Amino acid sequence: MFQDFILVGDRPISIQVKEYVKRLIIKGALQADQKLPSTREMSGLLKVGRNTVISAYEGLEDDGFTYTISGKGCYVASKVNHLALDNGGASWQIDWKERMNEYAISAVELDLMKQGIRAPKGTISFTSIAPDEQLFDLSDVRRAFMDRMAIEGQVLLNYGYAKGYKPLIDYLMHYMENKGVDISGKDMLITSGFTEGFDMVLSALRPSTRRGAAICENPTHHTALKNLKLQGFEITGIPMDRDGIHVERLENILQTNSFDVAYLMPSYHNPTGIVMSPEKRISVMKLMMRYQIPVIEDGFNEELRYSGAHVAPLIATAGQGNGVIYIGSFSKVLFPGLRVGWVLGDRTLIDSLESIKRSRTIHTSTIDQSILYQYLLNGNFDKYIKKARTEYKRKYELTKACCEKHIPEAQLSGDGGLHVFLTFPSDVNTHQLLEACTEQGVIFTPGDRFFIQKGEGINTLRLGFSRVTDENIEQGIQIIGKQVREFLKS
Amino acid sequence: MFQDFILVGDRPISIQVKEYVKRLIIKGALQADQKLPSTREMSGLLKVGRNTVISAYEGLEDDGFTYTISGKGCYVASKVNHLALDNGGASWQIDWKERMNEYAISAVELDLMKQGIRAPKGTISFTSIAPDEQLFDLSDVRRAFMDRMAIEGQVLLNYGYAKGYKPLIDYLMHYMENKGVDISGKDMLITSGFTEGFDMVLSALRPSTRRGAAICENPTHHTALKNLKLQGFEITGIPMDRDGIHVERLENILQTNSFDVAYLMPSYHNPTGIVMSPEKRISVMKLMMRYQIPVIEDGFNEELRYSGAHVAPLIATAGQGNGVIYIGSFSKVLFPGLRVGWVLGDRTLIDSLESIKRSRTIHTSTIDQSILYQYLLNGNFDKYIKKARTEYKRKYELTKACCEKHIPEAQLSGDGGLHVFLTFPSDVNTHQLLEACTEQGVIFTPGDRFFIQKGEGINTLRLGFSRVTDENIEQGIQIIGKQVREFLKS
């Protein structure tokens, strides 16, 4: 015994010894009331210092795995070789598949990550629209954390509030005011990113006695579609025009149908990349006001605007009206690893969402919130976004130029952001195109997953360029273009 | 104009100037195409350096709030004084109260924080069972963060995985093995604390076509009761015995009723503080196996055990059986601000929960997960828990002694942990007692909120001692005792 002890480099040795002995006890290799080797013997057996063994033995006793008889030594505690069910419980097999309800089954079915496009290493991937981590200013993040910990470390590590970290809420309220939002009568809830905010809003507004009805742009963000479906909403989609949602179509539908909620993404719309024009924003909002439809505005990437004048979010155009729920996040522009988003809306609504938030996760990580707050306060965001805009703008223009040169068959949309959207003649099936391109070492996201009805958008695709090198952008798009022509020939 | 600019100490000045001018533009004090003062003039007006103004003006243009005419100066962009709905949108008023569904209404009604016991500063409060933040080893936490950031900072800040941070999962699987769990056929999902794990498990197991049926200890954790109710479960409670749930009563109920799920908290049960004996664990698990009821085991505070031999969690007794879902968290023993918990259970179940997790919050904060991982790896947890156990044990014994001395009328339960539970003769109403004590500057948690039926446990209360000083423990309990006697006299 004690021959198979192997030291791992990066952990305190006494803990490794403690856990090693614990395992022997758990496995039954050491029996109840059996005497452990003396600390001196064990030190020789494991080839570690005697003080290390002494400390490990203390830990074993603290954890209730051993007891000491004064002057005699250390013994295995009797209850550790714990009781177990007959035949080791093996007969207790629940068929979990059968126990899952519709919600759980749908969550799996609608989980695109589980049907993800897997590709070998070295593949040029246009599937991501996450930020380029090479741009991250790690030293500023480290400093933000250290600054905040120095100010109130103990507070940060104990319970926070469901509503969010107060300094961050104050900061973001001011931030939204600077985008022209009238914050009177409004309040804010901090969430674990956009997705949590969206899911909670839907779960609060979903009618209790019938399926909900939602209206949105078509195509739209596939995660939003997933959440709408999981919350039981029927979804009506309105096609996109060059400058945003098709207003006449929207009006026609609104005249005859009623909706519980509208979901809109006015800036760098995912997947088309279109920024809704200021005039169209007003037209859309007038319709929503006339038909009294609550609007969930997805603030997606509006910080990434890198050309033209400031465009106010929808919630700003509503002024003192309380019909818009704005959900923001810095995930895509800043650090997705920091799970922080916010919901800004009517005070009554936020009050309910706060209780839902508390019932689901107590509160969002205070560490994440406080790092973000201090990072913003230190002025790092302004510096970072300047750098990021410049870099993404350059990549956007390169991507656009490459598409125009190598894939002239496709119509490109996208005013910036982190992706462009391509629409091919209707006989190009982008799933088949993807298959051909994968073989050539290039992958992208087929566009149909952003459409509401199965079979729509089968001739579209999204190219995310944020994490692709210049060289690969050029090369990858050239390969796609070549495959498109192969495809059209056949 | 420009007279009301006030510098705040802790932010970069150029950003303060930028935001100040932005506000003037948003408010309409500066009109479209109006020329801003030259950088030299502005520098004089605001009494800040000229380079600061130059940098602020650049920022304004980057954000699309101004444009520059070469050789002439900087002008307000035309679209910033954004369009707004007629009469400022004020006529768009949605009655959010009316739009809320049952779930949202119940979430507010069941939100105890909204009916919280408020007390003036200086009150001795026994309401919290959060850890004492004075025990936190901030320097170890800081080091864990810096260590991890140095190793893979860019990875930590970009998207992680719904299932969790791989090194942490591996660590915790091993950790659970060291508690005697057979991990074959099992898998783990990292969540934002216990509550998220519990809520997701319930939402996956709640029957689609009828109300679910749950069985649990009575009293039990009020947050768990809330989540069960919000997910539409009917709850059957089984009374507590001195060493845990009353097994005969449990068996009687199981013979005649069927349940979709059992919720059990075998260690430092909240609120009674009881640790279920090893023999009882086996009896309970045999029943659950016989009736094939999935068990959700709340690992609450089992790390805090500070006397007696190691007691294996229920999931360990089940061996290769897959009927137990263990939900763990370090929140109460370590840092509640780090929102990290884990669900350990059958692989099929975890696979579904992973998709639900992704649909709700994408993933748990990677920063939180990686700090916890590195903190554990560095051996800090072992050191901390030793210190915490010693301190809480001391406080527990003090609290117990004080209760025996000053409140002999109450029967005390609680084997350690962070709280004790008092049961009074049936004519003591602890809500009325609380009112009297509040006037004397002492508050506690009335016990009825932990019971399933309204009106049960009206003669009980919970005393959390983790964050109360020795002096206040003594003094506070003395005051409660005095009020009890006043109460019994009247």
mmCIF file of C-alpha atoms in Angstrom, chain B residues 147-470:
data_model
loop_
_atom_site.group_PDB
_atom_site.id
_atom_site.type_symbol
_atom_site.label_atom_id
_atom_site.label_comp_id
_atom_site.label_asym_id
_atom_site.label_seq_id
_atom_site.Cartn_x
_atom_site.Cartn_y
_atom_site.Cartn_z
ATOM 1 C CA ASP B 147 -2.804 33.471 -10.933
ATOM 2 C CA ARG B 148 -5.618 32.452 -13.236
ATOM 3 C CA MET B 149 -5.562 35.641 -15.287
ATOM 4 C CA ALA B 150 -1.831 35.165 -15.850
ATOM 5 C CA ILE B 151 -2.432 31.642 -17.122
ATOM 6 C CA GLU B 152 -5.402 32.257 -19.424
ATOM 7 C CA GLY B 153 -6.841 35.750 -19.053
ATOM 8 C CA GLN B 154 -8.060 35.998 -22.637
ATOM 9 C CA VAL B 155 -9.856 32.688 -22.412
ATOM 10 C CA LEU B 156 -11.539 33.668 -19.146
ATOM 11 C CA LEU B 157 -12.948 36.852 -20.619
ATOM 12 C CA ASN B 158 -14.354 35.308 -23.797
ATOM 13 C CA TYR B 159 -17.292 32.937 -24.032
ATOM 14 C CA GLY B 160 -17.164 29.843 -21.878
ATOM 15 C CA TYR B 161 -19.262 26.686 -21.971
ATOM 16 C CA ALA B 162 -22.814 26.175 -20.719
ATOM 17 C CA LYS B 163 -21.714 23.079 -18.853
ATOM 18 C CA GLY B 164 -19.113 25.041 -16.946
ATOM 19 C CA TYR B 165 -15.401 25.740 -16.699
ATOM 20 C CA LYS B 166 -13.736 22.417 -17.414
ATOM 21 C CA PRO B 167 -10.949 22.553 -14.786
ATOM 22 C CA LEU B 168 -13.539 23.337 -12.102
ATOM 23 C CA ILE B 169 -15.806 20.479 -13.198
ATOM 24 C CA ASP B 170 -12.875 18.054 -13.080
ATOM 25 C CA TYR B 171 -11.898 19.334 -9.665
ATOM 26 C CA LEU B 172 -15.400 19.049 -8.246
ATOM 27 C CA MET B 173 -15.991 15.582 -9.699
ATOM 28 C CA HIS B 174 -12.880 14.467 -7.879
ATOM 29 C CA TYR B 175 -14.042 16.317 -4.780
ATOM 30 C CA MET B 176 -17.355 14.464 -4.839
ATOM 31 C CA GLU B 177 -15.562 11.170 -5.371
ATOM 32 C CA ASN B 178 -13.669 11.934 -2.181
ATOM 33 C CA LYS B 179 -17.005 12.065 -0.416
ATOM 34 C CA GLY B 180 -17.657 8.534 -1.563
ATOM 35 C CA VAL B 181 -19.720 9.223 -4.666
ATOM 36 C CA ASP B 182 -19.560 6.713 -7.499
ATOM 37 C CA ILE B 183 -19.285 9.055 -10.465
ATOM 38 C CA SER B 184 -19.649 6.456 -13.201
ATOM 39 C CA GLY B 185 -22.581 7.307 -15.460
ATOM 40 C CA LYS B 186 -22.815 10.731 -13.828
ATOM 41 C CA ASP B 187 -21.946 14.187 -15.000
ATOM 42 C CA MET B 188 -21.868 17.736 -13.655
ATOM 43 C CA LEU B 189 -23.293 21.106 -14.604
ATOM 44 C CA ILE B 190 -21.990 24.339 -13.076
ATOM 45 C CA THR B 191 -24.730 26.797 -12.120
ATOM 46 C CA SER B 192 -25.017 30.258 -10.637
ATOM 47 C CA GLY B 193 -25.370 28.909 -7.109
ATOM 48 C CA PHE B 194 -27.711 26.328 -5.600
ATOM 49 C CA THR B 195 -30.869 28.233 -6.472
ATOM 50 C CA GLU B 196 -30.332 28.196 -10.213
ATOM 51 C CA GLY B 197 -29.571 24.470 -10.163
ATOM 52 C CA PHE B 198 -32.679 23.726 -8.149
ATOM 53 C CA ASP B 199 -34.928 25.897 -10.305
ATOM 54 C CA MET B 200 -33.631 24.295 -13.498
ATOM 55 C CA VAL B 201 -34.053 20.750 -12.186
ATOM 56 C CA LEU B 202 -37.646 21.528 -11.186
ATOM 57 C CA SER B 203 -38.415 23.149 -14.522
ATOM 58 C CA ALA B 204 -37.166 20.022 -16.310
ATOM 59 C CA LEU B 205 -39.043 17.540 -14.103
ATOM 60 C CA ARG B 206 -42.313 19.434 -13.663
ATOM 61 C CA PRO B 207 -44.991 17.413 -15.448
ATOM 62 C CA SER B 208 -46.308 19.118 -18.601
ATOM 63 C CA THR B 209 -49.961 18.227 -18.267
ATOM 64 C CA ARG B 210 -50.695 18.349 -14.547
ATOM 65 C CA ARG B 211 -49.344 19.895 -11.361
ATOM 66 C CA GLY B 212 -46.230 18.204 -10.049
ATOM 67 C CA ALA B 213 -46.086 16.556 -6.635
ATOM 68 C CA ALA B 214 -43.112 17.079 -4.357
ATOM 69 C CA ILE B 215 -42.291 15.682 -0.948
ATOM 70 C CA CYS B 216 -39.851 17.260 1.502
ATOM 71 C CA GLU B 217 -38.970 17.838 5.121
ATOM 72 C CA ASN B 218 -41.305 20.124 7.034
ATOM 73 C CA PRO B 219 -40.105 22.718 7.896
ATOM 74 C CA THR B 220 -37.602 23.303 5.103
ATOM 75 C CA HIS B 221 -35.613 25.985 3.269
ATOM 76 C CA HIS B 222 -38.095 28.738 2.356
ATOM 77 C CA THR B 223 -36.384 29.520 -0.940
ATOM 78 C CA ALA B 224 -36.836 25.905 -1.992
ATOM 79 C CA LEU B 225 -40.522 26.105 -1.045
ATOM 80 C CA LYS B 226 -40.801 29.249 -3.146
ATOM 81 C CA ASN B 227 -39.253 27.605 -6.186
ATOM 82 C CA LEU B 228 -41.437 24.517 -5.827
ATOM 83 C CA LYS B 229 -44.524 26.714 -5.667
ATOM 84 C CA LEU B 230 -43.434 28.877 -8.604
ATOM 85 C CA GLN B 231 -42.983 25.722 -10.669
ATOM 86 C CA GLY B 232 -46.501 24.679 -9.754
ATOM 87 C CA PHE B 233 -45.682 21.779 -7.433
ATOM 88 C CA GLU B 234 -48.069 20.581 -4.730
ATOM 89 C CA ILE B 235 -45.908 20.112 -1.654
ATOM 90 C CA THR B 236 -46.270 17.393 0.959
ATOM 91 C CA GLY B 237 -44.199 17.889 4.101
ATOM 92 C CA ILE B 238 -42.942 15.244 6.517
ATOM 93 C CA PRO B 239 -42.202 16.354 10.088
ATOM 94 C CA MET B 240 -38.707 16.297 11.513
ATOM 95 C CA ASP B 241 -37.463 13.951 14.211
ATOM 96 C CA ARG B 242 -34.372 14.589 16.376
ATOM 97 C CA ASP B 243 -32.113 12.950 13.796
ATOM 98 C CA GLY B 244 -33.858 14.002 10.621
ATOM 99 C CA ILE B 245 -37.049 13.377 8.681
ATOM 100 C CA HIS B 246 -39.634 11.138 10.401
ATOM 101 C CA VAL B 247 -39.178 7.852 8.534
ATOM 102 C CA GLU B 248 -42.413 6.106 9.537
ATOM 103 C CA ARG B 249 -44.484 9.080 8.472
ATOM 104 C CA LEU B 250 -42.539 9.205 5.236
ATOM 105 C CA GLU B 251 -43.226 5.539 4.584
ATOM 106 C CA ASN B 252 -46.939 5.933 5.327
ATOM 107 C CA ILE B 253 -47.292 8.739 2.841
ATOM 108 C CA LEU B 254 -45.288 6.952 0.169
ATOM 109 C CA GLN B 255 -47.532 3.907 0.444
ATOM 110 C CA THR B 256 -50.559 5.899 -0.636
ATOM 111 C CA ASN B 257 -49.277 8.861 -2.668
ATOM 112 C CA SER B 258 -46.987 9.207 -5.624
ATOM 113 C CA PHE B 259 -44.452 11.973 -6.075
ATOM 114 C CA ASP B 260 -42.486 13.367 -8.977
ATOM 115 C CA VAL B 261 -39.635 14.472 -6.810
ATOM 116 C CA ALA B 262 -38.318 14.529 -3.240
ATOM 117 C CA TYR B 263 -36.301 17.431 -1.890
ATOM 118 C CA LEU B 264 -34.055 16.667 1.086
ATOM 119 C CA MET B 265 -31.427 18.562 3.030
ATOM 120 C CA PRO B 266 -29.576 15.967 5.134
ATOM 121 C CA SER B 267 -26.880 18.223 6.652
ATOM 122 C CA TYR B 268 -27.470 21.253 8.864
ATOM 123 C CA HIS B 269 -31.015 21.209 7.638
ATOM 124 C CA ASN B 270 -32.428 24.699 7.232
ATOM 125 C CA PRO B 271 -34.039 25.789 9.544
ATOM 126 C CA THR B 272 -33.732 23.061 12.195
ATOM 127 C CA GLY B 273 -29.959 22.625 11.938
ATOM 128 C CA ILE B 274 -30.315 18.849 12.236
ATOM 129 C CA VAL B 275 -27.813 16.459 10.599
ATOM 130 C CA MET B 276 -29.530 13.276 9.391
ATOM 131 C CA SER B 277 -27.868 10.212 10.911
ATOM 132 C CA PRO B 278 -26.076 7.728 8.613
ATOM 133 C CA GLU B 279 -28.566 4.967 9.484
ATOM 134 C CA LYS B 280 -31.516 7.207 8.718
ATOM 135 C CA ARG B 281 -29.943 8.188 5.415
ATOM 136 C CA ILE B 282 -30.005 4.549 4.391
ATOM 137 C CA SER B 283 -33.599 4.044 5.554
ATOM 138 C CA VAL B 284 -34.767 7.091 3.633
ATOM 139 C CA MET B 285 -32.886 6.117 0.511
ATOM 140 C CA LYS B 286 -34.291 2.578 0.601
ATOM 141 C CA LEU B 287 -37.778 4.052 0.583
ATOM 142 C CA MET B 288 -36.957 6.400 -2.271
ATOM 143 C CA MET B 289 -35.532 3.494 -4.241
ATOM 144 C CA ARG B 290 -38.526 1.280 -3.537
ATOM 145 C CA TYR B 291 -40.939 3.960 -4.733
ATOM 146 C CA GLN B 292 -38.601 5.182 -7.519
ATOM 147 C CA ILE B 293 -38.754 8.806 -6.462
ATOM 148 C CA PRO B 294 -35.984 11.046 -7.795
ATOM 149 C CA VAL B 295 -34.248 12.726 -4.873
ATOM 150 C CA ILE B 296 -32.885 16.248 -5.061
ATOM 151 C CA GLU B 297 -30.242 16.430 -2.374
ATOM 152 C CA ASP B 298 -29.364 19.889 -1.107
ATOM 153 C CA GLY B 299 -25.697 19.749 -0.099
ATOM 154 C CA PHE B 300 -26.271 22.855 2.043
ATOM 155 C CA ASN B 301 -23.396 23.536 4.407
ATOM 156 C CA GLU B 302 -22.206 19.964 4.682
ATOM 157 C CA GLU B 303 -18.662 21.327 4.463
ATOM 158 C CA LEU B 304 -19.255 23.073 7.775
ATOM 159 C CA ARG B 305 -19.436 19.871 9.764
ATOM 160 C CA TYR B 306 -17.309 20.548 12.774
ATOM 161 C CA SER B 307 -17.660 17.521 14.942
ATOM 162 C CA GLY B 308 -18.007 13.786 14.566
ATOM 163 C CA ALA B 309 -17.113 11.485 11.730
ATOM 164 C CA HIS B 310 -17.529 12.164 8.041
ATOM 165 C CA VAL B 311 -21.101 11.519 6.931
ATOM 166 C CA ALA B 312 -21.516 10.585 3.298
ATOM 167 C CA PRO B 313 -24.092 12.506 1.254
ATOM 168 C CA LEU B 314 -27.211 10.657 0.065
ATOM 169 C CA ILE B 315 -25.827 10.421 -3.454
ATOM 170 C CA ALA B 316 -22.886 8.395 -2.096
ATOM 171 C CA THR B 317 -25.188 5.842 -0.473
ATOM 172 C CA ALA B 318 -26.899 5.329 -3.829
ATOM 173 C CA GLY B 319 -23.670 3.977 -5.322
ATOM 174 C CA GLN B 320 -24.254 3.197 -8.984
ATOM 175 C CA GLY B 321 -27.932 4.086 -8.705
ATOM 176 C CA ASN B 322 -28.864 7.198 -10.679
ATOM 177 C CA GLY B 323 -31.826 8.362 -8.595
ATOM 178 C CA VAL B 324 -30.158 11.193 -6.698
ATOM 179 C CA ILE B 325 -29.477 14.679 -8.038
ATOM 180 C CA TYR B 326 -26.973 16.376 -5.783
ATOM 181 C CA ILE B 327 -26.864 20.172 -5.786
ATOM 182 C CA GLY B 328 -23.855 21.700 -4.104
ATOM 183 C CA SER B 329 -22.571 25.182 -3.486
ATOM 184 C CA PHE B 330 -19.820 26.834 -1.510
ATOM 185 C CA SER B 331 -21.918 29.969 -1.070
ATOM 186 C CA LYS B 332 -22.695 29.601 2.594
ATOM 187 C CA VAL B 333 -19.302 28.332 3.657
ATOM 188 C CA LEU B 334 -17.150 30.367 1.313
ATOM 189 C CA PHE B 335 -18.194 33.441 -0.641
ATOM 190 C CA PRO B 336 -21.859 33.993 -1.555
ATOM 191 C CA GLY B 337 -20.764 36.798 -3.882
ATOM 192 C CA LEU B 338 -19.166 34.181 -6.136
ATOM 193 C CA ARG B 339 -22.278 32.707 -7.689
ATOM 194 C CA VAL B 340 -21.118 29.138 -8.267
ATOM 195 C CA GLY B 341 -22.956 25.912 -7.563
ATOM 196 C CA TRP B 342 -23.058 22.513 -9.218
ATOM 197 C CA VAL B 343 -25.519 19.800 -10.112
ATOM 198 C CA LEU B 344 -24.196 16.243 -10.045
ATOM 199 C CA GLY B 345 -26.417 13.524 -11.426
ATOM 200 C CA ASP B 346 -27.187 11.067 -14.158
ATOM 201 C CA ARG B 347 -25.498 11.926 -17.452
ATOM 202 C CA THR B 348 -28.746 12.041 -19.444
ATOM 203 C CA LEU B 349 -30.298 14.446 -16.997
ATOM 204 C CA ILE B 350 -27.246 16.721 -16.954
ATOM 205 C CA ASP B 351 -27.268 16.791 -20.739
ATOM 206 C CA SER B 352 -30.808 18.216 -20.702
ATOM 207 C CA LEU B 353 -29.981 20.660 -17.928
ATOM 208 C CA GLU B 354 -27.001 21.880 -19.942
ATOM 209 C CA SER B 355 -29.358 22.911 -22.763
ATOM 210 C CA ILE B 356 -31.720 24.599 -20.312
ATOM 211 C CA LYS B 357 -28.785 26.432 -18.765
ATOM 212 C CA ARG B 358 -27.630 27.603 -22.199
ATOM 213 C CA SER B 359 -31.108 28.851 -23.053
ATOM 214 C CA ARG B 360 -31.339 30.813 -19.821
ATOM 215 C CA THR B 361 -27.958 32.405 -19.162
ATOM 216 C CA ILE B 362 -25.501 30.977 -21.741
ATOM 217 C CA HIS B 363 -23.089 30.069 -18.946
ATOM 218 C CA THR B 364 -22.029 30.914 -15.400
ATOM 219 C CA SER B 365 -19.462 33.671 -14.977
ATOM 220 C CA THR B 366 -16.083 32.255 -15.966
ATOM 221 C CA ILE B 367 -14.319 34.726 -13.699
ATOM 222 C CA ASP B 368 -16.246 33.397 -10.692
ATOM 223 C CA GLN B 369 -15.609 29.817 -11.702
ATOM 224 C CA SER B 370 -11.927 30.310 -12.343
ATOM 225 C CA ILE B 371 -11.321 32.225 -9.115
ATOM 226 C CA LEU B 372 -13.020 29.424 -7.195
ATOM 227 C CA TYR B 373 -11.051 26.787 -9.076
ATOM 228 C CA GLN B 374 -7.684 28.416 -8.475
ATOM 229 C CA TYR B 375 -8.573 29.122 -4.849
ATOM 230 C CA LEU B 376 -9.354 25.442 -4.336
ATOM 231 C CA LEU B 377 -6.269 24.356 -6.255
ATOM 232 C CA ASN B 378 -4.033 26.645 -4.213
ATOM 233 C CA GLY B 379 -5.215 24.858 -1.088
ATOM 234 C CA ASN B 380 -6.846 28.008 0.275
ATOM 235 C CA PHE B 381 -10.183 26.340 0.873
ATOM 236 C CA ASP B 382 -8.721 23.778 3.274
ATOM 237 C CA LYS B 383 -7.024 26.526 5.233
ATOM 238 C CA TYR B 384 -10.121 28.715 5.235
ATOM 239 C CA ILE B 385 -12.569 26.012 6.231
ATOM 240 C CA LYS B 386 -10.380 25.062 9.199
ATOM 241 C CA LYS B 387 -10.503 28.638 10.425
ATOM 242 C CA ALA B 388 -14.223 28.984 9.676
ATOM 243 C CA ARG B 389 -15.152 25.730 11.428
ATOM 244 C CA THR B 390 -13.292 26.751 14.559
ATOM 245 C CA GLU B 391 -14.907 30.159 14.623
ATOM 246 C CA TYR B 392 -18.455 28.982 13.874
ATOM 247 C CA LYS B 393 -18.160 26.124 16.343
ATOM 248 C CA ARG B 394 -17.224 28.605 19.033
ATOM 249 C CA LYS B 395 -20.158 30.822 18.128
ATOM 250 C CA TYR B 396 -22.528 27.870 17.959
ATOM 251 C CA GLU B 397 -21.568 26.768 21.440
ATOM 252 C CA LEU B 398 -21.906 30.275 22.782
ATOM 253 C CA THR B 399 -25.329 30.630 21.156
ATOM 254 C CA LYS B 400 -26.464 27.283 22.511
ATOM 255 C CA ALA B 401 -25.259 28.087 26.017
ATOM 256 C CA CYS B 402 -26.944 31.500 25.928
ATOM 257 C CA CYS B 403 -30.230 29.978 24.767
ATOM 258 C CA GLU B 404 -30.131 27.365 27.498
ATOM 259 C CA LYS B 405 -29.429 30.043 30.056
ATOM 260 C CA HIS B 406 -31.704 32.837 28.888
ATOM 261 C CA ILE B 407 -34.487 31.058 27.008
ATOM 262 C CA PRO B 408 -35.040 27.810 28.921
ATOM 263 C CA GLU B 409 -38.655 27.843 27.712
ATOM 264 C CA ALA B 410 -37.523 26.958 24.175
ATOM 265 C CA GLN B 411 -36.476 23.612 22.847
ATOM 266 C CA LEU B 412 -33.313 24.059 20.780
ATOM 267 C CA SER B 413 -32.337 22.087 17.703
ATOM 268 C CA GLY B 414 -29.257 22.458 15.545
ATOM 269 C CA ASP B 415 -26.054 20.408 15.495
ATOM 270 C CA GLY B 416 -23.818 23.207 14.302
ATOM 271 C CA GLY B 417 -23.653 25.137 11.068
ATOM 272 C CA LEU B 418 -24.590 28.809 11.114
ATOM 273 C CA HIS B 419 -27.910 28.783 12.947
ATOM 274 C CA VAL B 420 -30.066 27.161 15.632
ATOM 275 C CA PHE B 421 -33.814 26.686 15.711
ATOM 276 C CA LEU B 422 -36.043 27.306 18.722
ATOM 277 C CA THR B 423 -39.470 25.812 19.389
ATOM 278 C CA PHE B 424 -41.593 27.452 22.073
ATOM 279 C CA PRO B 425 -44.710 26.300 23.885
ATOM 280 C CA SER B 426 -47.617 26.555 21.474
ATOM 281 C CA ASP B 427 -48.978 29.765 23.003
ATOM 282 C CA VAL B 428 -45.901 31.764 21.983
ATOM 283 C CA ASN B 429 -46.463 33.535 18.684
ATOM 284 C CA THR B 430 -43.026 34.418 17.320
ATOM 285 C CA HIS B 431 -44.375 37.172 15.081
ATOM 286 C CA GLN B 432 -45.663 38.961 18.143
ATOM 287 C CA LEU B 433 -42.436 38.102 19.940
ATOM 288 C CA LEU B 434 -40.488 39.617 17.046
ATOM 289 C CA GLU B 435 -42.488 42.819 17.312
ATOM 290 C CA ALA B 436 -41.674 43.113 20.997
ATOM 291 C CA CYS B 437 -37.992 42.252 20.413
ATOM 292 C CA THR B 438 -37.667 44.701 17.536
ATOM 293 C CA GLU B 439 -38.617 47.475 19.944
ATOM 294 C CA GLN B 440 -35.786 46.277 22.185
ATOM 295 C CA GLY B 441 -33.338 46.295 19.271
ATOM 296 C CA VAL B 442 -33.193 42.567 18.441
ATOM 297 C CA ILE B 443 -34.499 40.759 15.361
ATOM 298 C CA PHE B 444 -34.639 37.123 14.233
ATOM 299 C CA THR B 445 -36.473 35.058 11.614
ATOM 300 C CA PRO B 446 -39.928 33.775 12.611
ATOM 301 C CA GLY B 447 -40.049 30.071 11.836
ATOM 302 C CA ASP B 448 -43.451 29.824 10.152
ATOM 303 C CA ARG B 449 -42.030 30.823 6.764
ATOM 304 C CA PHE B 450 -40.165 27.506 6.650
ATOM 305 C CA PHE B 451 -43.352 25.495 7.046
ATOM 306 C CA ILE B 452 -45.545 24.323 4.226
ATOM 307 C CA GLN B 453 -48.976 25.143 5.594
ATOM 308 C CA LYS B 454 -49.938 28.616 6.709
ATOM 309 C CA GLY B 455 -50.132 28.777 10.500
ATOM 310 C CA GLU B 456 -47.678 25.936 11.161
ATOM 311 C CA GLY B 457 -44.552 26.671 13.184
ATOM 312 C CA ILE B 458 -45.947 29.929 14.486
ATOM 313 C CA ASN B 459 -44.185 29.147 17.799
ATOM 314 C CA THR B 460 -40.726 28.679 16.233
ATOM 315 C CA LEU B 461 -37.860 30.911 15.214
ATOM 316 C CA ARG B 462 -34.427 30.681 13.625
ATOM 317 C CA LEU B 463 -31.352 32.354 15.070
ATOM 318 C CA GLY B 464 -28.507 32.861 12.631
ATOM 319 C CA PHE B 465 -25.339 33.611 14.594
ATOM 320 C CA SER B 466 -22.643 33.714 11.911
ATOM 321 C CA ARG B 467 -22.525 37.492 11.617
ATOM 322 C CA VAL B 468 -23.270 38.448 15.220
ATOM 323 C CA THR B 469 -20.486 39.361 17.643
ATOM 324 C CA ASP B 470 -20.080 37.356 20.850
#
